[in-house]
XYZ file of C-alpha atoms in Angstrom:
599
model
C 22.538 74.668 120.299
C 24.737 74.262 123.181
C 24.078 78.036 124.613
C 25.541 77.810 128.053
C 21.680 76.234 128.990
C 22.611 76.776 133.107
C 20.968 78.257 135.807
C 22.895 79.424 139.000
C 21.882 79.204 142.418
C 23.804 80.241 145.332
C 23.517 82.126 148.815
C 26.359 84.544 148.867
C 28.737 81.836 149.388
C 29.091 79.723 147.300
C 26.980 78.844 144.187
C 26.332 76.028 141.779
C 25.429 75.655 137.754
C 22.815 73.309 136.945
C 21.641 72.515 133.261
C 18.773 72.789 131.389
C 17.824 68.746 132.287
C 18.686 69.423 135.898
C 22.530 68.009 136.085
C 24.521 69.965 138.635
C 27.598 70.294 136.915
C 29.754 72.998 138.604
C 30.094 73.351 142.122
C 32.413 74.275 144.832
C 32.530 74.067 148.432
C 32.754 75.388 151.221
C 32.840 78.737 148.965
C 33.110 80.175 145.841
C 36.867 79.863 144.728
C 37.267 76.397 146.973
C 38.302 73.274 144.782
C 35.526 71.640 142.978
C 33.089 69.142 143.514
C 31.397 69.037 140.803
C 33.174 70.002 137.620
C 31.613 68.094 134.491
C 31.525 71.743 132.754
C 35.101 71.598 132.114
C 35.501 67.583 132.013
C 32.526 65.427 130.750
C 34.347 62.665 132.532
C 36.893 63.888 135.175
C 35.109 66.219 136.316
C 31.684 64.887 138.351
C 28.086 65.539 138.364
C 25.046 64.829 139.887
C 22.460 64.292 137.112
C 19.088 63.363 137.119
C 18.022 60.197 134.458
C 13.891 59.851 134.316
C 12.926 56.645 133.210
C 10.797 57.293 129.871
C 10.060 59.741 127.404
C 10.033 63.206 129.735
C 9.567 66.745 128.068
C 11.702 69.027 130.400
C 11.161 72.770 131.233
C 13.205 75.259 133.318
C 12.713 78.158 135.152
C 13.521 80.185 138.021
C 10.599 80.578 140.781
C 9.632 84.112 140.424
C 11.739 86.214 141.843
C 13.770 84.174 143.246
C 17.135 82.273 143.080
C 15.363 78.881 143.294
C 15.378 77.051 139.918
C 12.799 74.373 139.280
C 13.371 72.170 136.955
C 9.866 69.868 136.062
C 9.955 66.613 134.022
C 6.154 65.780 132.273
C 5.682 62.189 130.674
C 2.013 62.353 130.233
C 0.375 62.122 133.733
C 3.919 61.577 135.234
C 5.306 64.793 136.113
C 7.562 65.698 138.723
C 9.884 68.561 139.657
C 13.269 69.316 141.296
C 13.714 72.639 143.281
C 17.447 73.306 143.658
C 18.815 76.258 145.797
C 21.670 76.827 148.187
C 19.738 77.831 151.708
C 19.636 81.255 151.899
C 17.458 83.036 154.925
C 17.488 85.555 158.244
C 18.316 84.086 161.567
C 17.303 85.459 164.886
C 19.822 87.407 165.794
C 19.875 89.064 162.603
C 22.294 87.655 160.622
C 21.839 85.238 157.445
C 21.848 81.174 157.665
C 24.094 80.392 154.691
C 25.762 77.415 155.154
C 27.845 75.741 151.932
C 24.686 73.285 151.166
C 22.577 72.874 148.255
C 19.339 70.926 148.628
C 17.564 69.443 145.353
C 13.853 69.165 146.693
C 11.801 66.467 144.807
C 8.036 67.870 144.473
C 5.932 64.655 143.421
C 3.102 66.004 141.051
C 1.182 63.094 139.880
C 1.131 59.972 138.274
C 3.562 57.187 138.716
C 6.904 59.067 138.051
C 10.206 57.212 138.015
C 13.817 58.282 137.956
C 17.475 57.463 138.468
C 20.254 59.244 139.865
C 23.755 59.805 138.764
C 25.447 61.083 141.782
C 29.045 61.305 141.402
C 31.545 63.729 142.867
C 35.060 64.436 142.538
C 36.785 66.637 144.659
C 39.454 68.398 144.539
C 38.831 69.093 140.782
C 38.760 65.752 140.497
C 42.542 64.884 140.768
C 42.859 62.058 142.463
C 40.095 59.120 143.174
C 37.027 60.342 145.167
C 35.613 57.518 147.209
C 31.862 57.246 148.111
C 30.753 54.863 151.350
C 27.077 54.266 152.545
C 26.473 54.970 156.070
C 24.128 55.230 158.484
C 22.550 58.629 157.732
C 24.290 59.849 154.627
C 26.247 59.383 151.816
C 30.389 59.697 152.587
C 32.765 60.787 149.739
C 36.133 61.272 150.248
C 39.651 62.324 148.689
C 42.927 61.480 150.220
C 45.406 61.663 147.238
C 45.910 64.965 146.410
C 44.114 66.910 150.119
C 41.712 65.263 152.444
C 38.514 66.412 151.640
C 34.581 65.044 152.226
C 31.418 65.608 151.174
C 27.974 64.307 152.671
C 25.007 63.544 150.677
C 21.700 63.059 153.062
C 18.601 62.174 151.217
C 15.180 60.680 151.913
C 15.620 57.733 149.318
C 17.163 54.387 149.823
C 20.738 55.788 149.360
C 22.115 52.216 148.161
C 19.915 52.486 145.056
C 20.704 56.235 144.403
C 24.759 54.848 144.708
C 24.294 52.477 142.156
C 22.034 55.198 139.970
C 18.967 52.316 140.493
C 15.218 53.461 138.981
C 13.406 55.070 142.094
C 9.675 55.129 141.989
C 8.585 58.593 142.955
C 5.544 58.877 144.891
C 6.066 61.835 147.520
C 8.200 64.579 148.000
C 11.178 63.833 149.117
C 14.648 65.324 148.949
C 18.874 65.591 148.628
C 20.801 67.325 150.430
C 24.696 67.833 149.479
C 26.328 69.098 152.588
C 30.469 70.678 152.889
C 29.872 69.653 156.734
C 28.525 66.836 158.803
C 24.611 67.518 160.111
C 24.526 67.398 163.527
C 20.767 66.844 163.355
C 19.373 64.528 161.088
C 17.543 66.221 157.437
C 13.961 65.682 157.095
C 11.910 66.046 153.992
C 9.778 68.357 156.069
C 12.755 70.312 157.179
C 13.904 70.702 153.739
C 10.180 72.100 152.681
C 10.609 74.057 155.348
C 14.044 75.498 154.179
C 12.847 76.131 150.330
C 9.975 77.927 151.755
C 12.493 80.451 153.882
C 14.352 80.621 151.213
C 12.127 81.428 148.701
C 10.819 84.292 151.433
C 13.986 85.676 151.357
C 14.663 86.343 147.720
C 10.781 87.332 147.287
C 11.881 90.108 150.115
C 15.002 90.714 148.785
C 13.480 91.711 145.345
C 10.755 93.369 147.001
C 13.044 96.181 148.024
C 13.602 96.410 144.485
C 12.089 99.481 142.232
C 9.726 98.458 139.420
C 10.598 99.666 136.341
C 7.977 100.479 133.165
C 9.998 98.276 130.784
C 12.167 95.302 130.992
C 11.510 94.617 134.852
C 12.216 90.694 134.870
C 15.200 91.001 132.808
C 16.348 93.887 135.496
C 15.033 91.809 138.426
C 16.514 88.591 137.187
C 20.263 90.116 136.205
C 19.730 91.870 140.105
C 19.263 88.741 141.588
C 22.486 87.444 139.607
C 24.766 90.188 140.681
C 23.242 89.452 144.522
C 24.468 85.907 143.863
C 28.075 86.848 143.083
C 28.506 88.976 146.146
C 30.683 87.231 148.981
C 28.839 88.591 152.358
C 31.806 87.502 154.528
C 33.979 90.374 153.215
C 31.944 92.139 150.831
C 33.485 90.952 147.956
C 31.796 90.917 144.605
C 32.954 88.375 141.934
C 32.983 88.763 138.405
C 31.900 85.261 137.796
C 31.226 81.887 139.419
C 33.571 79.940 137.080
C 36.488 79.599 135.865
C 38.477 78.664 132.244
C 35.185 78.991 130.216
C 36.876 80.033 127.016
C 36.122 82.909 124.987
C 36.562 81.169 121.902
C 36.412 77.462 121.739
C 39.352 75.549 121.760
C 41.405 78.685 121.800
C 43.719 79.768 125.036
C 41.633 82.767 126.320
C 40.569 80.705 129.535
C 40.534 82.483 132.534
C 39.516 82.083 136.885
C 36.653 84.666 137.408
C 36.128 83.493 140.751
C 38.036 86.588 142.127
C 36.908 90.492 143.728
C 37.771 92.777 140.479
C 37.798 96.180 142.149
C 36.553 97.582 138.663
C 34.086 94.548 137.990
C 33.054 94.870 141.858
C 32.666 98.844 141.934
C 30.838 98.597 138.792
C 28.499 96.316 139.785
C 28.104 97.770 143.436
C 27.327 100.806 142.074
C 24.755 99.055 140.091
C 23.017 96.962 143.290
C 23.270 100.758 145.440
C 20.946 102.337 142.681
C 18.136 99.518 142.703
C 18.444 100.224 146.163
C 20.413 97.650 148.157
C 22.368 99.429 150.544
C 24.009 96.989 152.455
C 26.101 95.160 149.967
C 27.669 98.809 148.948
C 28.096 99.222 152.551
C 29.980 95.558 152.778
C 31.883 96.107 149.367
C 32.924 99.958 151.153
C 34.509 98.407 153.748
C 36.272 95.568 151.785
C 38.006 98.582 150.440
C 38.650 100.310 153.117
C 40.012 96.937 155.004
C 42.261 96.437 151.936
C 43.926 99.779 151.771
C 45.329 99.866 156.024
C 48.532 102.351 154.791
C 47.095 105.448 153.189
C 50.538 105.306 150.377
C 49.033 101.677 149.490
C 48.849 100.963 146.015
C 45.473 99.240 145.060
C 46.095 95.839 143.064
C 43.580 95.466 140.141
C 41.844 92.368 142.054
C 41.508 90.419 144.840
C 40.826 86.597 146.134
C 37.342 87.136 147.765
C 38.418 87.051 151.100
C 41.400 89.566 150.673
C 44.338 87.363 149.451
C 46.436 89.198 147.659
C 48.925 86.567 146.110
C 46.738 84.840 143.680
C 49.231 82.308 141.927
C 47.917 80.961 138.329
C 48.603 77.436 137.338
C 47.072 74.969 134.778
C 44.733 71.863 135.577
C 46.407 69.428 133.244
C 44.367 66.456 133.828
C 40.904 68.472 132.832
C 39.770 68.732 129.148
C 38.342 71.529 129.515
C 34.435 73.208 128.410
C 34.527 71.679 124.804
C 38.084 70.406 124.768
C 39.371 74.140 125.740
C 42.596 73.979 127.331
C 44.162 75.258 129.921
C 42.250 75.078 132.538
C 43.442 77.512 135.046
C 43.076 78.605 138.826
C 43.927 81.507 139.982
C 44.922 84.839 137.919
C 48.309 86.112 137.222
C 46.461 89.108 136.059
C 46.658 90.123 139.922
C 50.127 91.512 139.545
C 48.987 94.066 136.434
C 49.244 97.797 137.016
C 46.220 99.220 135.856
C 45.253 103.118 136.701
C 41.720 103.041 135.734
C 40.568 101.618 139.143
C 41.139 104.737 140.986
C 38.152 106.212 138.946
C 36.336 103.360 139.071
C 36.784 103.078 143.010
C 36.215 106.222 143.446
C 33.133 106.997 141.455
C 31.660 104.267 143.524
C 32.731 106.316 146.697
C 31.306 109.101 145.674
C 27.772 108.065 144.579
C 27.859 106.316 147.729
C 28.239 109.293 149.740
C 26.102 110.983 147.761
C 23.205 107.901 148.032
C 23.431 107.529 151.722
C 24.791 110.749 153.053
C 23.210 110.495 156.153
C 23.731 106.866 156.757
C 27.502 105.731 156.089
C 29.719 104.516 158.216
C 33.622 105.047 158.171
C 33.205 108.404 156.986
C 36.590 109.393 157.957
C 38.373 106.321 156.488
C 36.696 107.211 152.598
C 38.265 110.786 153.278
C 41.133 109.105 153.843
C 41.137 107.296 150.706
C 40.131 109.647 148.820
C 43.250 111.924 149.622
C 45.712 108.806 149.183
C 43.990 108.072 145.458
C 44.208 111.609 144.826
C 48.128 111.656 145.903
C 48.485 108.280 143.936
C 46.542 109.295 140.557
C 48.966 112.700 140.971
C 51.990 110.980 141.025
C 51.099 107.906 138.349
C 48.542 109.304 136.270
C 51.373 109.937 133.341
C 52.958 106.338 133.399
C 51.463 103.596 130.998
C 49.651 100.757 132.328
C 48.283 97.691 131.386
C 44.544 98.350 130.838
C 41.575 97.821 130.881
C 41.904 94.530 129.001
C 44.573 93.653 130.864
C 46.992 93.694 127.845
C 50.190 90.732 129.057
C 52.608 92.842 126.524
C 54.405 96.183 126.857
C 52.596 99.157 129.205
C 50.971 101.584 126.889
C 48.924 105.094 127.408
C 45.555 103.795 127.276
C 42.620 106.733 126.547
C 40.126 104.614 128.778
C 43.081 104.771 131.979
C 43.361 108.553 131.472
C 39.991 109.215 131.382
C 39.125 107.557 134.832
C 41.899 109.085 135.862
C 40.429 112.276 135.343
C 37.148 110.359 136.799
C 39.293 110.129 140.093
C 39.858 113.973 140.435
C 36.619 114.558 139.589
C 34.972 112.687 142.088
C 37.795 113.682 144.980
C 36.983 117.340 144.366
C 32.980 116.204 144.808
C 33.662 114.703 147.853
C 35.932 117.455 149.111
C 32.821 120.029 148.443
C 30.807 117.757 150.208
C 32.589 117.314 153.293
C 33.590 120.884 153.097
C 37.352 120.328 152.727
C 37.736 123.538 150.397
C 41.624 124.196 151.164
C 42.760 121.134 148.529
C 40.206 121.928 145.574
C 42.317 124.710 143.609
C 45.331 122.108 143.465
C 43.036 119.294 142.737
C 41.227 121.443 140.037
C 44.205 122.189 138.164
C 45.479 118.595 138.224
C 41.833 117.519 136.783
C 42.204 120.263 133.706
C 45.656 119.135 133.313
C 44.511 115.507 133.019
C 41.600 116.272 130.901
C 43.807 118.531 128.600
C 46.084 115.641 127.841
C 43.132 112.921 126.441
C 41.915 115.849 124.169
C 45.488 116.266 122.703
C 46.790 112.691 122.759
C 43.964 110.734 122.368
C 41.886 111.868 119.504
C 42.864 110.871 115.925
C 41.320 113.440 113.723
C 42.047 110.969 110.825
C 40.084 108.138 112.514
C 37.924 111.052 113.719
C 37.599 109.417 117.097
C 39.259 108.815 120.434
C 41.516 106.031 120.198
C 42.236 102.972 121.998
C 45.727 105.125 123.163
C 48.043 107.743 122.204
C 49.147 107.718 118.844
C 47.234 105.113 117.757
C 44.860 104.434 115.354
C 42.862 101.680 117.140
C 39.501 101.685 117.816
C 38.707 100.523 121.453
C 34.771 100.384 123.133
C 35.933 101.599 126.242
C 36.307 104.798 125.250
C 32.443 104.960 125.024
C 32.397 105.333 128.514
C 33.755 108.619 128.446
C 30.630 110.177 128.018
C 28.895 107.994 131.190
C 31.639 109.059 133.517
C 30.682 112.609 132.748
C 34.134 113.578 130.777
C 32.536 114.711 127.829
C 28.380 115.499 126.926
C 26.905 113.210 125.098
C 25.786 116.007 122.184
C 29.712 116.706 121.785
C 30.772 116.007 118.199
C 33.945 114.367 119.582
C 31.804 112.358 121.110
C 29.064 111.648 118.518
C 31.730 110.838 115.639
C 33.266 108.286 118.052
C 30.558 106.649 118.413
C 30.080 106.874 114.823
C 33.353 105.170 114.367
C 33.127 102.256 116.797
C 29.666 101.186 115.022
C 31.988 101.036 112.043
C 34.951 99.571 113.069
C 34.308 97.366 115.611
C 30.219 96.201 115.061
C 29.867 93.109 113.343
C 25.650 91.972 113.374
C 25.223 94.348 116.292
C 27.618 92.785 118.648
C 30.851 94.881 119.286
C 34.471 93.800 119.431
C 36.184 95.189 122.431
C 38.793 95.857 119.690
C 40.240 94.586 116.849
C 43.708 95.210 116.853
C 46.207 91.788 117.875
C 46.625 91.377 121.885
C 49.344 88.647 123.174
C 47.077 86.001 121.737
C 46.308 87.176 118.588
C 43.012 88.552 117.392
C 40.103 88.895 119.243
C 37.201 85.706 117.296
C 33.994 86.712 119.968
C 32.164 89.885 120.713
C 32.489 90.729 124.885
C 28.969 91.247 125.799
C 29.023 94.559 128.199
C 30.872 96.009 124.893
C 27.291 95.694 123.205
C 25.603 96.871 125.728
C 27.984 100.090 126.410
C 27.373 101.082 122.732
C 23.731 100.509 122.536
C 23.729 103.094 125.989
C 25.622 105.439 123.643
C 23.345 105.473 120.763
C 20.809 106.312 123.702
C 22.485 109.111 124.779
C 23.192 110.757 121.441
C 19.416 110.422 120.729
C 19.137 107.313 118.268
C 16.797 105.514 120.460
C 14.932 103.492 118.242
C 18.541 102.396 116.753
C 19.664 101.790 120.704
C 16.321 99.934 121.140
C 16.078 97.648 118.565
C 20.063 96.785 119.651
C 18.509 95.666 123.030
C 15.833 93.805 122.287
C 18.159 91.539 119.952
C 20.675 91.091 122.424
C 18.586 89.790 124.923
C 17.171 87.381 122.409
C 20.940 85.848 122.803
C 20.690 85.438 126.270
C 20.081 81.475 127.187
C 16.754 80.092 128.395
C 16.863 81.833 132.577
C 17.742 85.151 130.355
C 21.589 85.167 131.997
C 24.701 86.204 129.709
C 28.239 85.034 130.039
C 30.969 87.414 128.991
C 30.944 86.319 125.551
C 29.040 86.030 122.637
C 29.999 84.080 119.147
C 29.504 85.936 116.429
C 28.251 83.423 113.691
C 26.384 81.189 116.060
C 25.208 83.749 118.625
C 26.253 81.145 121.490
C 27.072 82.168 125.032
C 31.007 82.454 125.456
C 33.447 82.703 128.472
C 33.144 82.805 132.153
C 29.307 82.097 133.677
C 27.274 84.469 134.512
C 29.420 87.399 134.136
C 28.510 90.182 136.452
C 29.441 92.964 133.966
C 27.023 91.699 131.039
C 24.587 91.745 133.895
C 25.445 94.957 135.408
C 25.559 96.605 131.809
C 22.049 95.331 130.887
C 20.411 96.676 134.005
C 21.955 99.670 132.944
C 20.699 99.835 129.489
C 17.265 98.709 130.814
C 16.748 101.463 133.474
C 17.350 103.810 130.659
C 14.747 102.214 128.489
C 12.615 102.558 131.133
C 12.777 105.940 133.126
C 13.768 107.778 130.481
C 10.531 109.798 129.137
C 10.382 112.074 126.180
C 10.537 115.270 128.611
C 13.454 114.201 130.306
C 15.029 113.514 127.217
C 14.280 117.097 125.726
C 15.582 118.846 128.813
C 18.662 116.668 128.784
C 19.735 117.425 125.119
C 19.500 121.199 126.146
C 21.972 120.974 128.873
């Protein structure tokens, strides 16, 4: 079954998705939401790919190098066996900072016997809309695009680059490598260089993870998702994506298609806060200031999202001449979903705040500008809390009062008045408090259905909706409520189907929702947790992760019948939400659990 069988490498960015038999089939340079050069996952033709053909009868496994963002993919034909190592370089530099340049490098590690292969190497930039033309030179590869934008791309390589042009047999008896370079090399590649470069950046992953907790249960799943997230953040602003693609539908052939390759401030806080828990300081640090350089009037109204190096006009438009993954059109770039009111960020941003001041108390810088903030979301949920918005689905028809935008609207005050303690900035709590009653008064009135005997998806209606089982996470209501218990009671009714969760069932602007969204699953199987069914929540987990794809990555998606990975790829909430789940699992022991239920 076609299950989304990729692995992703990248080095903070930009990053790549190869498949299961090693063809690189989504790429693009210099970063992350650049035009394509390789786009074969949403045009088997169009599109371009650099694929790998070995000459026989090859068995073909994949896997990641432990701990690492370095996928090896090895080929076996008896005593014939060879690998490929891809991975974007990714490694410290002297004076402190990280080498990351928009390369990838497919190493070829000869094992034995007599090994033989062909190459497929064909790009097409510019999302392949015009001709890309490729010329042999001296010391590399040349393609170029004129039509459409001027663009080039440099493939260096340690085998006879006329024969990998034409995709000739080449007889493998060494290591030996290719390098696909954005930029011109100033110094000419060696295959010892490149060994040289995997080892470096192998070191740096290894170290990266290394900083890492272990954790009694499910450590490579928490490990491997960690090193995904790490992937998706953009270190020249901090920005953290919510996926590497875009238009990879969430239903096959239907419209749903969307360009992931943007900074979601809830996606992005989510995640951060995440990343800050295992331990990794510095991207919450990066993703703090992102904010902060975002927000330069204290009145400014946060937009929902963000291109990933601070654009704020983010223009959608459709890809006509692409096919799209599995004949699913449009294809789109960019998001119109950029112009969407939503009020649920200001919790979400500011939850993220405050377990970062609570974290690293004693080690955060621009202590003064997240006071600042805090005030201006605390002026802005005041004045804005009461209007309807758009959601957290990000609805395209009429603004309505949605339960999960109230609540982290209340998560906003909350947190403000935290932070105000903290910094002891007393004079502001009594107004703050009253606001947070006021707010938290309102959900219990409006948003409970006592004939669905659950909090709805908003007031006055009788929709179910999974985001309300965050309510309990964010602290807005204890887990042994019976509000809270019988709501979970009614989303396993309403919206489970097999295990996997609808994020609701009601009809959006595109109808009704076909697939389950993956961090849904997750968010209920945490909520079985907390109300005490563990073995339930437990047996949930383990079955969901059997749907992950070969590396153990998730997409935002899931099909229902088939159980195949949907949507954009890899989706930083499914892997944010199973780290989550996981730690729980795993830290969680029967004492803790005791004292928590008498709280």
């Amino acid at each position: 079954m076609d299950n989304l069988n990729y692995g992703i490498i990248g080095n903070c960015r930009s990053a790549a998705l190869i498949s299961y038999k090693g063809s690189l089939d989504w790429c693009c340079l210099p970063e992350f939401d650049s035009t394509s050069v390789f786009a074969k996952l949403l045009d088997e033709n169009k599109g371009g790919s650099f694929e790998i053909v070995p000459q026989g009868d090859y068995t073909i496994h994949q896997e990641y190098y432990k701990n690492t963002a370095v996928l090896v993919t090895r080929f076996t034909e008896g005593t014939n066996i060879f690998e490929f190592h891809d991975f974007m370089p990714r490694h410290h530099k002297m004076n402190g900072k990280y080498k990351a340049p928009p390369e990838i490098i497919r190493y070829v590690k000869y094992i034995s016997g007599n090994p033989k292969f062909a190459v497929k190497y064909d790009p097409r930039l510019e999302y392949g809309i015009g001709e890309t033309s490729h010329f042999v030179k001296k010391d590399f590869i040349a393609s170029l695009t004129h039509e459409m934008k001027y663009d080039t791309l440099f493939l260096y390589t340690s085998f006879n680059k006329n024969k990998v042009l034409q995709g000739e047999v080449l007889t493998l008896k060494e290591d030996g490598y290719f390098l696909i370079c954005y930029n011109e090399k100033i110094f000419k590649p060696t295959t010892e260089k490149m060994a040289l470069e995997l080892e470096r950046t192998r070191v740096y992953w290894l170290d990266w993870v290394d900083k890492t907790p272990t954790y009694k249960k499910f450590n490579e799943q928490i490990i491997r998702s960690a090193i995904t997230l790490k992937m998706l953040t953009y270190d020249k602003t901090g920005a953290v994506l919510a996926a590497a693609t875009t238009s990879l539908p969430e239903t096959i052939g239907e419209v749903r298609n969307w360009d992931y390759r943007f900074c979601w401030i809830r996606d992005a806080s989510m995640a951060i806060k995440v990343v800050s828990e295992l331990g990794h300081k510095n991207s919450a640090k990066r993703f703090l200031q992102f904010i902060i350089d975002l927000m330069p009037d204290k009145d400014e109204k946060l937009q929902i999202m963000y291109g990933i190096n601070k654009e704020k006009t983010l223009t959608e438009k459709s890809l006509d001449h692409l096919d799209g993954y599995k004949g699913s059109k449009p294809v789109r770039i960019g998001n119109a979903a950029y112009m969407q009111k939503q009020n649920d960020i200001y919790g979400i941003l500011m939850d993220v705040i405050y377990a970062q001041i609570l974290s690293f108390s004693n080690d955060i810088e621009n202590i003064e500008e997240l006071w600042s903030i805090t005030k201006g979301i605390v002026w802005i949920v005041n004045k804005h809390w009461q209007e309807p918005d758009k959601g957290i689905w990000e609805f395209r028809g009429e603004d309505r009062h949605f339960t999960f935008s109230k609540v982290l609207c209340w998560v906003a005050i909350d947190r403000a008045i935290k932070v105000a303690r903290m910094f002891g900035k007393t004079h502001k709590i009594e107004k703050w408090v009253a606001l947070e009653q006021e707010i938290k008064r309102d959900i219990h009135e409006k948003a409970w259905n006592s004939d669905v005997n659950a909090f709805v998806q908003s007031y006055g209606s009788r929709h179910l909706d999974a985001s309300v089982l965050l309510m309990e996470s964010y602290g807005f209501i204890h887990a042994r409520d019976p509000k809270f218990v019988s709501t979970v009671r009614a989303v396993e009714e309403g919206l489970s189907n097999d295990g996997l969760l609808y994020r609701y069932k009601n009809e959006d602007d595109f109808g009704l929702p076909s697939s389950s969204f993956t961090i849904c699953t997750f968010w209920f199987i945490n909520s079985l947790f907390r109300i005490g069914e563990e073995e339930k929540a437990l047996a949930h987990f383990e079955r969901l992760l059997s749907y992950s794809n070969h590396l153990g990555l998730f997409s935002e998606d899931i099909d229902f019948k088939t159980k195949r990975l949907l949507g954009n790829f890899p989706q930083a909430y499914s892997h944010l939400a199973l780290i989550e789940c996981a730690i729980n699992f795993s830290n969680k022991d029967r004492e803790d659990r005791i004292m928590e239920s008498i709280s």
